[in-house]
mmCIF file of C-alpha atoms in Angstrom:
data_model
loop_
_atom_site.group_PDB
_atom_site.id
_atom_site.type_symbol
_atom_site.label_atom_id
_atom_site.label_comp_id
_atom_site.label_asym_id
_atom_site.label_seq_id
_atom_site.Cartn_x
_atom_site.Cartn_y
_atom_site.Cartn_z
ATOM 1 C CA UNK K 1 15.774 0.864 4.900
ATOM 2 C CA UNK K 2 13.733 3.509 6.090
ATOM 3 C CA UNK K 3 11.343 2.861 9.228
ATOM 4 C CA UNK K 4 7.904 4.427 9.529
ATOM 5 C CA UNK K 5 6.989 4.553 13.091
ATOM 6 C CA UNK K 6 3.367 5.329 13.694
ATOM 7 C CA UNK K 7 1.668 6.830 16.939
ATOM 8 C CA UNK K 8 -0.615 6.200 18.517
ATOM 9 C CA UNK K 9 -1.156 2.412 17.266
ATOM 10 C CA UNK K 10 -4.376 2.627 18.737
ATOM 11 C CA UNK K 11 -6.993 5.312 19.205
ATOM 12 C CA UNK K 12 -10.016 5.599 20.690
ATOM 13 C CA UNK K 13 -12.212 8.409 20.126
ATOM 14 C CA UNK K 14 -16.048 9.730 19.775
ATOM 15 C CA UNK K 15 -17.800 11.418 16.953
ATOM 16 C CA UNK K 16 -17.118 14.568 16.469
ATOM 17 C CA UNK K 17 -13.599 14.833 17.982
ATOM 18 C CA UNK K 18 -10.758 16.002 16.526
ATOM 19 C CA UNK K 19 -7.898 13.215 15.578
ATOM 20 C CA UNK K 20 -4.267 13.352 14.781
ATOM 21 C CA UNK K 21 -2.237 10.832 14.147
ATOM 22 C CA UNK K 22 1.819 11.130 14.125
ATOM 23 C CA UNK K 23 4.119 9.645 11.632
ATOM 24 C CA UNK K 24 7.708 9.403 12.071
ATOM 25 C CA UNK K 25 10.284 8.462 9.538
ATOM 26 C CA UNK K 26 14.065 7.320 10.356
ATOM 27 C CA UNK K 27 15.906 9.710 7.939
ATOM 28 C CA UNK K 28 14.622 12.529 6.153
ATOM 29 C CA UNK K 29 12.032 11.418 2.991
ATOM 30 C CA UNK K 30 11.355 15.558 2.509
ATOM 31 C CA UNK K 31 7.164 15.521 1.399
ATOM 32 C CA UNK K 32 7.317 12.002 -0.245
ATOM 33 C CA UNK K 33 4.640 10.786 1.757
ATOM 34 C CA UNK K 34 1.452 9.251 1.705
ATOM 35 C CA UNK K 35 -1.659 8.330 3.961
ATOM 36 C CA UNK K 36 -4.218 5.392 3.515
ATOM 37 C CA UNK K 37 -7.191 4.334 5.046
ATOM 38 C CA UNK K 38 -8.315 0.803 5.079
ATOM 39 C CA UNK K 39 -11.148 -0.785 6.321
ATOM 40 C CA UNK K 40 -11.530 -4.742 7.178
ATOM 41 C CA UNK K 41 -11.761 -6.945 4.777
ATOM 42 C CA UNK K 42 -11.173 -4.266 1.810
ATOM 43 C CA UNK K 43 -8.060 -2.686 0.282
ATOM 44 C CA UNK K 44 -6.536 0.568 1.537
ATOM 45 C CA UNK K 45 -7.754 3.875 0.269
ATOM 46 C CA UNK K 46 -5.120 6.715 -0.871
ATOM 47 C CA UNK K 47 -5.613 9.774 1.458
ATOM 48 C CA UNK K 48 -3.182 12.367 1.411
ATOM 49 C CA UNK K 49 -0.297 11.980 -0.962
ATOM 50 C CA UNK K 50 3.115 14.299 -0.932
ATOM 51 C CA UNK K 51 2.534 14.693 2.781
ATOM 52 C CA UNK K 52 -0.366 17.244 2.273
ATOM 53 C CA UNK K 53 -2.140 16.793 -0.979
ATOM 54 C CA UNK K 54 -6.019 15.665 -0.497
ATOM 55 C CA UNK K 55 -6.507 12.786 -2.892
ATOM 56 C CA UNK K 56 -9.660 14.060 -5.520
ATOM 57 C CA UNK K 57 -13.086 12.713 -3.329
ATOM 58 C CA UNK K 58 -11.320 12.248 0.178
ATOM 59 C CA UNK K 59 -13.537 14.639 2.426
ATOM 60 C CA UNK K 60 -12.121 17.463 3.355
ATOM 61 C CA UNK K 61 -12.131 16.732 7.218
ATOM 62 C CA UNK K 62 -8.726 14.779 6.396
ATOM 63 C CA UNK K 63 -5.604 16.957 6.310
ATOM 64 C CA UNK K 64 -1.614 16.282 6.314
ATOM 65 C CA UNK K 65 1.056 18.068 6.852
ATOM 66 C CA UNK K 66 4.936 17.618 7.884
ATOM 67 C CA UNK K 67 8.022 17.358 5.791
ATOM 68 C CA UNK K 68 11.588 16.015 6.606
ATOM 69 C CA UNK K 69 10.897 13.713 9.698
ATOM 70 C CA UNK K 70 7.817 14.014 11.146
ATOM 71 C CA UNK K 71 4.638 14.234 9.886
ATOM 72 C CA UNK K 72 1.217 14.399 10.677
ATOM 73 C CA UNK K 73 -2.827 13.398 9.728
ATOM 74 C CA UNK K 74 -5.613 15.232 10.910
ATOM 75 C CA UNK K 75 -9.325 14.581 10.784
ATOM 76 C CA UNK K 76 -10.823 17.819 11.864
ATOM 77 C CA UNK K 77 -14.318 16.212 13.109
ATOM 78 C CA UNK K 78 -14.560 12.495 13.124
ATOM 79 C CA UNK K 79 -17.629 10.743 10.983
ATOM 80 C CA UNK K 80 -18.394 7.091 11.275
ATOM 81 C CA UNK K 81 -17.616 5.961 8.395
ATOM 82 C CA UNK K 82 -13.676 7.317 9.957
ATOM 83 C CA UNK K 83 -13.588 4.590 11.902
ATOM 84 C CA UNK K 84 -10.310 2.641 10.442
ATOM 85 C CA UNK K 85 -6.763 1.415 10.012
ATOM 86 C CA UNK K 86 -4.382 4.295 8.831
ATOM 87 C CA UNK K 87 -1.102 4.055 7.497
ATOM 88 C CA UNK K 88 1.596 6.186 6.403
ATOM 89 C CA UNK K 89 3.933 5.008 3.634
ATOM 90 C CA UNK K 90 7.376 7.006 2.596
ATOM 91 C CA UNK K 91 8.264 6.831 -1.446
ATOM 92 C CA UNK K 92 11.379 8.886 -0.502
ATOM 93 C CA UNK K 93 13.233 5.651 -1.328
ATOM 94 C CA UNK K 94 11.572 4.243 -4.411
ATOM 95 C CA UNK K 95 13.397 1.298 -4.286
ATOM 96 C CA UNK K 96 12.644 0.849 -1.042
ATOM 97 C CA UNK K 97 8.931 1.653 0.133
ATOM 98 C CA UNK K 98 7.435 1.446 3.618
ATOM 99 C CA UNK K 99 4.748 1.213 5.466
ATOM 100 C CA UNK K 100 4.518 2.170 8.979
ATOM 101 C CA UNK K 101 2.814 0.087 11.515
ATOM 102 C CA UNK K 102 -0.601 1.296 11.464
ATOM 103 C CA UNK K 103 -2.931 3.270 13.616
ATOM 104 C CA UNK K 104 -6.245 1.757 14.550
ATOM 105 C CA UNK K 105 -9.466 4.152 15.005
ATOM 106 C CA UNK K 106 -12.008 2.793 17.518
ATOM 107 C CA UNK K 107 -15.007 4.045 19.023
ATOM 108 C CA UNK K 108 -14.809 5.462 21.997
ATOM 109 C CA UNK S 1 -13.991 2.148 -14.615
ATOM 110 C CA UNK S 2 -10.448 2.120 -13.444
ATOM 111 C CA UNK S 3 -10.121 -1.170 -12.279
ATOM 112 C CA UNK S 4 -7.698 -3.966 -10.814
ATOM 113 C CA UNK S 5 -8.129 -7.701 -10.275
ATOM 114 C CA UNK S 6 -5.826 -10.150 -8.932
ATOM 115 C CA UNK S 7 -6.344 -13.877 -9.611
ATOM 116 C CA UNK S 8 -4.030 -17.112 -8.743
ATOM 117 C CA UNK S 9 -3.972 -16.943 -5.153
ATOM 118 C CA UNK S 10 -4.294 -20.022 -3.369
ATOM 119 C CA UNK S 11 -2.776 -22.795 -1.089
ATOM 120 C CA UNK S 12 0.972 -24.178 -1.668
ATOM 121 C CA UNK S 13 3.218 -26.339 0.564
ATOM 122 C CA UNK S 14 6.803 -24.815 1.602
ATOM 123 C CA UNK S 15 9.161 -24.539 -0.907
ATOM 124 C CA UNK S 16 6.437 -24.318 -3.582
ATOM 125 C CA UNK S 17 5.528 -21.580 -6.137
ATOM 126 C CA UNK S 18 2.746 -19.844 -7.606
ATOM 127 C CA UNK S 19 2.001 -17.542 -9.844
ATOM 128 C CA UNK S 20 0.079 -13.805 -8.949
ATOM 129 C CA UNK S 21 -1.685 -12.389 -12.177
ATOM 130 C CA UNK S 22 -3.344 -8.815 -11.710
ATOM 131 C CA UNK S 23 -5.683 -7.888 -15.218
ATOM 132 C CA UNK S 24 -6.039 -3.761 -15.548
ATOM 133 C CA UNK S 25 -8.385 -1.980 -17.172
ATOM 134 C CA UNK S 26 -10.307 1.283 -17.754
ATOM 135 C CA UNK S 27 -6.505 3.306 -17.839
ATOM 136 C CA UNK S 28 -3.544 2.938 -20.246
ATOM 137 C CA UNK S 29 -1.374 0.530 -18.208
ATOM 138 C CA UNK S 30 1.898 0.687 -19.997
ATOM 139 C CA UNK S 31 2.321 4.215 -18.866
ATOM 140 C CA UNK S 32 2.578 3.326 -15.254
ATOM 141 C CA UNK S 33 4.972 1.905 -12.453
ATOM 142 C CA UNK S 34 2.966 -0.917 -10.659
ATOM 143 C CA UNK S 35 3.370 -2.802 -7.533
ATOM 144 C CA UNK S 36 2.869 -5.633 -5.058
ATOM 145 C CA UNK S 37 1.819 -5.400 -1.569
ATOM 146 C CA UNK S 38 0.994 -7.978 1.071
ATOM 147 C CA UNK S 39 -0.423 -8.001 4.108
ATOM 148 C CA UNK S 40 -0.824 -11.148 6.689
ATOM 149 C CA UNK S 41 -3.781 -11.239 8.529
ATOM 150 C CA UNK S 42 -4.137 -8.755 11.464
ATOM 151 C CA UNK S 43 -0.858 -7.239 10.380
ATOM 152 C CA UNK S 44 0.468 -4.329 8.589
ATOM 153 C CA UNK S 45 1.372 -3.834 5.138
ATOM 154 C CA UNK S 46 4.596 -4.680 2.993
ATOM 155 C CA UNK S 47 5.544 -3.548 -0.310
ATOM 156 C CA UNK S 48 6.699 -6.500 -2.368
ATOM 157 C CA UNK S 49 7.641 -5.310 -5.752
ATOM 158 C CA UNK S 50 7.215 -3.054 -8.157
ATOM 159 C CA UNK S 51 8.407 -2.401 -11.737
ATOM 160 C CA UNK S 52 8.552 0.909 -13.545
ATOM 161 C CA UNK S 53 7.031 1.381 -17.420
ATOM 162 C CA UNK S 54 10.072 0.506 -18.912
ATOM 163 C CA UNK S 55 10.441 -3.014 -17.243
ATOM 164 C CA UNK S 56 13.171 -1.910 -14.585
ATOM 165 C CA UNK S 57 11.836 -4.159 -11.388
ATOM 166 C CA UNK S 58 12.696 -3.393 -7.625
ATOM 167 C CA UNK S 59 12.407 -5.657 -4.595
ATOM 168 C CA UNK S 60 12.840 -5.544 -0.639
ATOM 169 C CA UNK S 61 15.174 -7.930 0.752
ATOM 170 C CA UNK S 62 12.754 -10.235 1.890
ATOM 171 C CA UNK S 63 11.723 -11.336 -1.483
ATOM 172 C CA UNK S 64 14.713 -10.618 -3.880
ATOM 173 C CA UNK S 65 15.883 -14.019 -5.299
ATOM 174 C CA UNK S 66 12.367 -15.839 -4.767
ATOM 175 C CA UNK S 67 9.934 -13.196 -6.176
ATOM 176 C CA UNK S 68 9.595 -12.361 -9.798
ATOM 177 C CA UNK S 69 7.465 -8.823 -10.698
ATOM 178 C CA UNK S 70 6.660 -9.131 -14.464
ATOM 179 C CA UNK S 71 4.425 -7.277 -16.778
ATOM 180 C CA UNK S 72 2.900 -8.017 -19.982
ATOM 181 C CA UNK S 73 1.762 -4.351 -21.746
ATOM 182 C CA UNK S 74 -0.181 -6.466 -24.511
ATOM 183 C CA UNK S 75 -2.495 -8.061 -21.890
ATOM 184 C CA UNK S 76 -2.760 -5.240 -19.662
ATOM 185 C CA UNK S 77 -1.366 -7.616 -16.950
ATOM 186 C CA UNK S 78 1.181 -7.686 -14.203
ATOM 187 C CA UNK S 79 2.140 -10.657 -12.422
ATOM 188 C CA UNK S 80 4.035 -12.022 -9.783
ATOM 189 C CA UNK S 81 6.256 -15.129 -9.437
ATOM 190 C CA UNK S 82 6.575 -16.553 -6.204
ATOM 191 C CA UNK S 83 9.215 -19.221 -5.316
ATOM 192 C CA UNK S 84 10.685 -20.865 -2.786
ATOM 193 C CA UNK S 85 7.630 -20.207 -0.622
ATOM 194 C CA UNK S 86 8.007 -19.735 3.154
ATOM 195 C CA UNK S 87 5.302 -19.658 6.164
ATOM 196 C CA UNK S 88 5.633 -16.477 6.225
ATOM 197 C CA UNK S 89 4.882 -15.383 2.849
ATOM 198 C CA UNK S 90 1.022 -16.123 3.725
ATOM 199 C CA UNK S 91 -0.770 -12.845 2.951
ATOM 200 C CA UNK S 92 -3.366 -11.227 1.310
ATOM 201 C CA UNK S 93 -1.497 -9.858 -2.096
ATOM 202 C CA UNK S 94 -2.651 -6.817 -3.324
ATOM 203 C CA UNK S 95 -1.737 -4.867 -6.923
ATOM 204 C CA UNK S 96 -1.534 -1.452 -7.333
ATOM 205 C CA UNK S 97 -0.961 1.595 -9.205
ATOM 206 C CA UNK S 98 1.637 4.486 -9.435
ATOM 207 C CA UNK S 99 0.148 7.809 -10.384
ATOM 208 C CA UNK S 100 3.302 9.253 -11.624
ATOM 209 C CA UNK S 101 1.898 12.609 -10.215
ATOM 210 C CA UNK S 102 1.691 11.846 -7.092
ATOM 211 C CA UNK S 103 3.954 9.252 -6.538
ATOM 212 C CA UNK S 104 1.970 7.138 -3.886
ATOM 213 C CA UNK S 105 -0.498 4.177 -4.576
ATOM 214 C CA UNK S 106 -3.986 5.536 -6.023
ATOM 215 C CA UNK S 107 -5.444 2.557 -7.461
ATOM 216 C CA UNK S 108 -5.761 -1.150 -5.531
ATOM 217 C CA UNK S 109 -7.215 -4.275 -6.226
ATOM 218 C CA UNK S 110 -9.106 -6.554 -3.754
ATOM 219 C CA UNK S 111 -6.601 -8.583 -3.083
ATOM 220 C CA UNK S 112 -5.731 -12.566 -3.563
ATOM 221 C CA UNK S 113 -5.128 -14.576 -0.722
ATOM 222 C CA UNK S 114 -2.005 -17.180 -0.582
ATOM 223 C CA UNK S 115 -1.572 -19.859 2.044
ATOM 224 C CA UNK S 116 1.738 -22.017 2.585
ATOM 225 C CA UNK S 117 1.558 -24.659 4.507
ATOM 226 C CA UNK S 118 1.676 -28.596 4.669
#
């Protein structure tokens, strides 16, 4: 199977700064790559999709990018309603989808 | 509205079963792939299953041999068979979509909660 390794797992940051958040895959999945967000208590929220396509009424503060290996989310200016669980999840393998381990957005 | 609801979570004793049901509506749900996902509390998520518009099903190691993805076109339904329940099976199981142009999970529901243990 394919492993997703996330980093950082946890991040603290203010309002207003800039975040990135790294996504690593164990073999090459090319763009097939997605981002969620997920709040507690609710179901995750599609992102970014083929690595750097903004999902229709996802702010444009979120960005992706990457292909191959290593790959990337970005949110240019952080809001508080940002404040979240992210995950990346590779489709590379259809038969074989996963999640990586999640990266946790706290207030600084 | 484009919509998913899971039902038929609940608690069962190792070894058990139990039977997921997800109803669909507001989009035309033979023409897409759809999945299970869990997650256990405080932990990440895992895909479960998922099985493509012309019944083909897929599962991770975990599950194949217990779990059972099914759909039913006519009910706009999807469901989930679940034996030979473990400890760790206890999750919050969530359906979702395929949007075959993007490839990734657009549409979730809220989730149905199942608990084994004696």
């Amino acid at each position: 199977d394919i492993q997703m390794t996330q980093s950082p797992s946890t991040l603290s940051a203010s309002v207003g700064d800039r975040v990135t958040i790294t996504c690593r895959a164990s073999q090459s999945i090319s763009s097939w790559l997605a981002w969620y967000q997920q709040k507690p208590g609710k179901a995750p929220k599609l992102l970014i999709y083929k690595a750097s396509s903004l999902e229709s009424g996802v702010p444009s503060r979120f960005s992706g990018s990457g292909s191959g290996t290593e790959f990337t989310l970005t949110i240019s200016s952080l809001q508080p309603d940002d404040f979240a669980t992210y995950y990346c999840q590779q489709y590379n393998s259809y038969s074989r989808l996963t999640f990586g381990g999640g990266t946790k957005v706290e207030i600084k | 509205e484009v919509q998913l609801v899971e039902s038929g979570g609940g608690l069962v004793q190792p070894g058990g079963s139990l039977r997921l049901s997800c109803a669909a509506s507001g989009f035309t749900f033979s023409s897409y792939d759809m999945h299970w996902v869990r997650q256990a509390t405080g932990k990440g998520l895992e895909w479960v299953s998922a099985i493509g518009t012309a019944g083909d099903t897929y599962y991770p190691g975990s599950v194949k041999g217990r779990f059972t993805i099914s759909r039913e076109n006519a009910k706009n339904s999807l469901y989930l068979q679940m034996n030979s329940l473990r400890a760790g099976d206890t999750a919050v199981y969530y359906c979702a979509r395929v949007r075959s142009s993007s490839g990734a999970f657009d549409i979730w529901g809220q989730g149905t909660m199942v608990t084994v243990s004696s």
